[in-house]
CSV table of C-alpha atoms in Angstrom, one decimal:
chain,number,residue,atom,x,y,z
A,289,UNK,CA,29.6,29.8,23.2
A,290,UNK,CA,31.8,29.0,20.9
A,291,UNK,CA,35.0,27.4,22.0
A,292,UNK,CA,37.2,30.5,20.8
A,293,UNK,CA,34.4,32.9,22.4
A,294,UNK,CA,35.1,30.7,25.5
A,295,UNK,CA,38.8,31.4,25.4
A,296,UNK,CA,38.5,34.7,25.1
A,297,UNK,CA,36.2,34.9,27.8
A,298,UNK,CA,39.3,33.3,30.5
A,299,UNK,CA,41.6,35.8,29.1
A,300,UNK,CA,39.0,38.7,29.3
A,301,UNK,CA,39.1,37.4,33.2
A,302,UNK,CA,43.2,37.0,33.9
A,303,UNK,CA,43.9,40.8,32.7
A,304,UNK,CA,41.0,42.0,34.7
A,305,UNK,CA,42.1,39.7,38.2
A,306,UNK,CA,45.4,38.0,37.5
A,307,UNK,CA,44.2,35.1,37.9
A,308,UNK,CA,41.3,32.5,37.6
A,309,UNK,CA,39.9,29.6,39.1
A,310,UNK,CA,38.5,26.2,36.6
A,311,UNK,CA,35.7,25.3,38.9
A,312,UNK,CA,34.5,29.2,38.7
A,313,UNK,CA,35.5,29.4,35.3
A,314,UNK,CA,33.0,26.0,35.1
A,315,UNK,CA,30.3,27.9,37.1
A,316,UNK,CA,30.0,31.1,34.9
A,317,UNK,CA,30.8,30.0,31.1
A,318,UNK,CA,28.5,26.7,32.2
A,319,UNK,CA,30.3,24.2,31.0
A,320,UNK,CA,32.6,20.8,32.9
A,321,UNK,CA,35.9,21.1,34.5
A,322,UNK,CA,37.3,19.4,32.4
A,323,UNK,CA,36.3,22.2,29.3
A,324,UNK,CA,38.0,24.5,31.4
A,325,UNK,CA,41.3,22.9,31.6
A,326,UNK,CA,41.5,21.3,28.2
A,327,UNK,CA,41.4,25.5,27.2
A,328,UNK,CA,43.8,26.8,29.9
A,329,UNK,CA,46.3,24.2,28.1
A,330,UNK,CA,45.5,25.6,24.8
A,331,UNK,CA,46.2,29.1,26.5
A,332,UNK,CA,49.5,27.7,28.1
A,333,UNK,CA,50.6,25.7,24.7
A,334,UNK,CA,50.3,28.8,22.8
A,335,UNK,CA,52.6,30.9,25.5
A,336,UNK,CA,49.7,33.4,26.7
A,337,UNK,CA,49.3,32.2,29.6
A,338,UNK,CA,51.2,29.6,33.2
A,339,UNK,CA,48.4,26.6,34.3
A,340,UNK,CA,48.9,27.1,38.3
A,341,UNK,CA,46.9,24.2,40.7
A,342,UNK,CA,43.3,24.7,40.4
A,343,UNK,CA,43.6,27.3,37.5
A,344,UNK,CA,45.7,30.0,35.6
A,345,UNK,CA,47.8,33.2,36.0
A,346,UNK,CA,48.5,36.0,34.2
A,347,UNK,CA,52.4,36.0,34.2
A,348,UNK,CA,52.6,40.3,33.4
A,349,UNK,CA,54.0,42.2,35.8
A,350,UNK,CA,55.0,45.2,36.5
A,351,UNK,CA,58.4,45.0,35.1
A,352,UNK,CA,57.6,42.9,32.3
A,353,UNK,CA,55.6,43.6,29.8
A,354,UNK,CA,53.1,41.7,27.8
A,355,UNK,CA,54.0,40.1,24.6
A,356,UNK,CA,52.4,41.8,21.5
A,357,UNK,CA,51.1,38.2,21.2
A,358,UNK,CA,49.0,38.7,24.4
A,359,UNK,CA,47.5,42.3,24.0
A,360,UNK,CA,46.3,42.0,21.1
A,361,UNK,CA,44.2,38.9,21.7
A,362,UNK,CA,42.3,40.8,24.7
A,363,UNK,CA,39.8,43.4,24.6
A,364,UNK,CA,39.4,43.2,21.2
A,365,UNK,CA,36.2,44.4,20.9
A,366,UNK,CA,36.4,47.9,22.8
A,367,UNK,CA,39.5,48.5,21.6
A,368,UNK,CA,37.8,48.6,18.2
A,369,UNK,CA,34.7,51.1,19.5
A,370,UNK,CA,38.2,53.1,21.2
A,371,UNK,CA,40.2,53.5,17.3
A,372,UNK,CA,36.8,54.1,15.7
A,373,UNK,CA,35.9,57.3,18.2
A,374,UNK,CA,39.9,57.6,17.6
A,375,UNK,CA,39.5,58.2,13.6
A,376,UNK,CA,37.2,61.0,13.2
A,377,UNK,CA,39.9,63.1,15.2
A,378,UNK,CA,41.8,62.4,11.8
A,379,UNK,CA,42.3,64.8,9.2
A,380,UNK,CA,43.4,65.0,5.5
A,381,UNK,CA,47.0,66.0,5.2
A,382,UNK,CA,47.8,65.9,8.8
A,383,UNK,CA,50.8,64.6,10.0
A,384,UNK,CA,50.3,62.4,13.2
A,385,UNK,CA,53.0,60.5,15.4
A,386,UNK,CA,51.1,57.0,16.1
A,387,UNK,CA,52.6,55.2,19.3
A,388,UNK,CA,53.3,51.3,18.9
A,389,UNK,CA,50.6,49.1,20.8
A,390,UNK,CA,47.0,47.2,19.4
A,391,UNK,CA,44.8,49.7,20.3
A,392,UNK,CA,46.4,51.9,17.9
A,393,UNK,CA,46.6,48.6,15.3
A,394,UNK,CA,43.3,49.1,15.2
A,395,UNK,CA,42.7,52.6,14.9
A,396,UNK,CA,45.5,51.7,11.6
A,397,UNK,CA,43.2,49.2,10.4
A,398,UNK,CA,41.0,51.7,10.4
A,399,UNK,CA,42.7,54.0,8.8
A,400,UNK,CA,43.9,52.1,6.0
A,401,UNK,CA,39.8,51.3,4.7
A,402,UNK,CA,39.2,55.4,4.6
A,403,UNK,CA,40.6,57.0,1.0
A,404,UNK,CA,42.9,60.4,2.2
A,405,UNK,CA,45.3,63.1,0.6
A,406,UNK,CA,48.3,63.3,1.2
A,407,UNK,CA,48.6,62.4,5.1
A,408,UNK,CA,51.6,61.4,7.4
A,409,UNK,CA,52.5,59.0,9.3
A,410,UNK,CA,55.1,58.3,11.7
A,411,UNK,CA,54.9,55.5,13.8
A,412,UNK,CA,57.4,52.4,15.4
A,413,UNK,CA,55.4,50.1,15.4
A,414,UNK,CA,56.3,47.4,12.7
A,415,UNK,CA,53.3,46.0,12.4
A,416,UNK,CA,51.6,49.4,12.2
A,417,UNK,CA,53.9,50.6,9.3
A,418,UNK,CA,53.7,47.4,7.1
A,419,UNK,CA,50.1,47.9,7.1
A,420,UNK,CA,49.9,51.6,6.2
A,421,UNK,CA,52.8,51.3,3.7
A,422,UNK,CA,50.3,50.3,1.0
A,423,UNK,CA,47.7,53.2,1.7
A,424,UNK,CA,47.0,55.3,-1.2
A,425,UNK,CA,47.4,58.9,0.2
A,426,UNK,CA,49.5,57.9,2.8
A,427,UNK,CA,52.7,59.0,3.4
A,428,UNK,CA,54.6,56.1,6.6
A,429,UNK,CA,58.0,57.2,7.7
A,430,UNK,CA,59.3,54.3,10.6
A,431,UNK,CA,61.0,55.8,13.5
A,432,UNK,CA,64.4,53.6,13.7
A,433,UNK,CA,66.2,52.7,16.3
A,434,UNK,CA,66.3,49.2,18.4
A,435,UNK,CA,63.6,46.6,17.4
A,436,UNK,CA,61.7,45.4,20.8
A,437,UNK,CA,61.2,41.7,20.2
A,438,UNK,CA,57.9,41.2,22.7
A,439,UNK,CA,56.4,44.4,21.6
A,440,UNK,CA,57.4,44.8,17.7
A,441,UNK,CA,58.4,48.1,17.8
A,442,UNK,CA,61.5,50.4,17.4
A,443,UNK,CA,62.8,52.7,20.8
A,444,UNK,CA,65.9,54.0,22.3
A,445,UNK,CA,68.1,56.6,21.4
A,446,UNK,CA,68.2,56.6,17.3
A,447,UNK,CA,63.6,56.4,17.3
A,448,UNK,CA,63.8,59.2,20.7
A,449,UNK,CA,66.3,61.5,18.1
A,450,UNK,CA,64.0,60.9,14.3
A,451,UNK,CA,60.8,62.3,16.7
A,452,UNK,CA,62.9,64.6,17.9
A,453,UNK,CA,63.7,66.1,14.9
A,454,UNK,CA,59.8,66.4,13.8
A,455,UNK,CA,56.6,68.4,14.1
A,456,UNK,CA,53.4,66.6,14.4
A,457,UNK,CA,49.6,67.8,14.7
A,458,UNK,CA,48.4,65.0,16.5
A,459,UNK,CA,50.2,62.1,18.5
A,460,UNK,CA,48.5,59.1,19.1
A,461,UNK,CA,49.1,57.2,22.4
A,462,UNK,CA,48.6,53.9,24.3
A,463,UNK,CA,49.3,53.1,27.9
A,464,UNK,CA,49.9,50.1,29.5
A,465,UNK,CA,48.8,51.4,33.1
A,466,UNK,CA,47.2,54.7,34.6
A,467,UNK,CA,47.5,54.4,38.7
A,468,UNK,CA,44.5,56.4,40.8
A,469,UNK,CA,46.5,59.3,40.9
A,470,UNK,CA,46.7,59.9,37.0
A,471,UNK,CA,50.5,58.9,35.9
A,472,UNK,CA,50.6,57.3,32.6
A,473,UNK,CA,53.0,54.2,33.3
A,474,UNK,CA,55.2,51.2,31.2
A,475,UNK,CA,57.4,48.1,32.2
A,476,UNK,CA,60.1,49.5,29.4
A,477,UNK,CA,62.1,51.7,30.1
A,478,UNK,CA,63.2,52.1,26.8
A,479,UNK,CA,59.6,53.3,25.8
A,480,UNK,CA,60.3,56.7,27.5
A,481,UNK,CA,61.9,59.2,25.8
A,482,UNK,CA,60.0,58.2,22.3
A,483,UNK,CA,56.8,58.8,24.4
A,484,UNK,CA,57.8,61.9,25.8
A,485,UNK,CA,59.9,63.1,22.8
A,486,UNK,CA,56.2,62.7,21.0
A,487,UNK,CA,54.1,64.8,23.5
A,488,UNK,CA,57.0,67.7,23.1
A,489,UNK,CA,56.2,67.5,18.9
A,490,UNK,CA,52.9,67.8,18.4
A,491,UNK,CA,50.0,70.3,19.2
A,492,UNK,CA,47.5,67.8,20.2
A,493,UNK,CA,47.7,64.6,22.4
A,494,UNK,CA,45.3,62.6,22.7
A,495,UNK,CA,45.2,58.8,24.4
A,496,UNK,CA,43.7,55.9,23.8
A,497,UNK,CA,43.0,53.3,26.7
A,498,UNK,CA,40.2,50.5,27.1
A,499,UNK,CA,39.0,50.2,31.0
A,500,UNK,CA,41.7,47.7,32.1
A,501,UNK,CA,44.9,49.9,32.0
A,502,UNK,CA,43.2,52.2,34.8
A,503,UNK,CA,43.9,51.9,38.3
A,504,UNK,CA,47.1,50.0,37.5
A,505,UNK,CA,50.8,50.4,38.3
A,506,UNK,CA,54.0,49.4,36.0
A,507,UNK,CA,57.9,50.3,36.8
A,508,UNK,CA,58.4,53.3,35.3
A,509,UNK,CA,56.9,57.0,35.1
A,510,UNK,CA,55.9,58.3,32.0
A,511,UNK,CA,54.1,61.4,32.1
A,512,UNK,CA,51.2,62.7,33.5
A,513,UNK,CA,47.5,62.8,32.2
A,514,UNK,CA,47.7,66.0,32.2
A,515,UNK,CA,49.7,66.1,29.6
A,516,UNK,CA,47.0,65.4,27.4
A,517,UNK,CA,43.7,66.7,25.3
A,518,UNK,CA,42.5,64.3,24.7
A,519,UNK,CA,41.4,61.0,26.6
A,520,UNK,CA,39.5,58.0,24.1
A,521,UNK,CA,38.2,55.4,26.9
A,522,UNK,CA,35.7,53.1,27.2
A,523,UNK,CA,36.7,53.6,31.1
A,524,UNK,CA,33.5,54.8,32.7
A,525,UNK,CA,34.8,57.5,35.4
A,526,UNK,CA,33.0,59.4,38.3
A,527,UNK,CA,31.9,62.4,38.0
A,528,UNK,CA,34.4,63.7,40.9
A,529,UNK,CA,36.6,62.3,37.8
A,530,UNK,CA,35.1,64.1,35.3
A,531,UNK,CA,35.6,67.4,37.2
A,532,UNK,CA,39.2,66.5,37.6
A,533,UNK,CA,40.3,66.0,34.1
A,534,UNK,CA,38.0,69.4,33.2
A,535,UNK,CA,39.7,71.1,36.0
A,536,UNK,CA,42.8,70.1,34.1
A,537,UNK,CA,41.5,70.9,30.2
A,538,UNK,CA,41.4,66.9,29.4
A,539,UNK,CA,38.5,66.0,27.0
A,540,UNK,CA,36.9,63.2,28.5
A,541,UNK,CA,35.6,60.9,25.4
A,542,UNK,CA,33.6,58.1,26.4
A,543,UNK,CA,33.0,55.5,23.6
């Protein structure tokens, strides 16, 4: 395993378990504890983790949103597979709202590789707007508002007001957490209005979420999963959960 792959493994495990132990990682990866300590030092120097006695912890909490850089590095394979499945939901001449987030950024990357005619995309994600702004056949509108430095996204009353004044064929949302009772949660109160406005302004609501977002909590309630029409995920739902999705008319697309 290459050093970069090893550090990716460590980050993925941290997002799943919130903490890791040096000795456990050394055994799993078949390297020396010193190698793991060097990896953790590099990750800490990059601002991605916080070293603790004998290991490291993830600094994300229910009241703090992980930085965009942190989120972009984890579960990248799953995010790209989810994005590929979501791409099939987009048709020419659609008006689309794309929520800020790293999975949607992977979707935007795929959109940029296609040929379009008269596709309109509204987003509050600075990186997505910049990526798609030069793509032929795609018109990009950036939701104005306060820029949240950690997520590189606009939010607040101005962004919410703009989104409320529009109509979308489809909105494609991400999430930080899905609770066991299927509530969609966020650590950022400023994002609540924009997300809710995009749902109210859309004919179809799509939620993209990798498996790490399930059975988690954040501080603020955004909406209920049953307000979505389609869930695209690598999460392996049980038969009972699939029945609940069907009962609430949520199309479950497992990649």
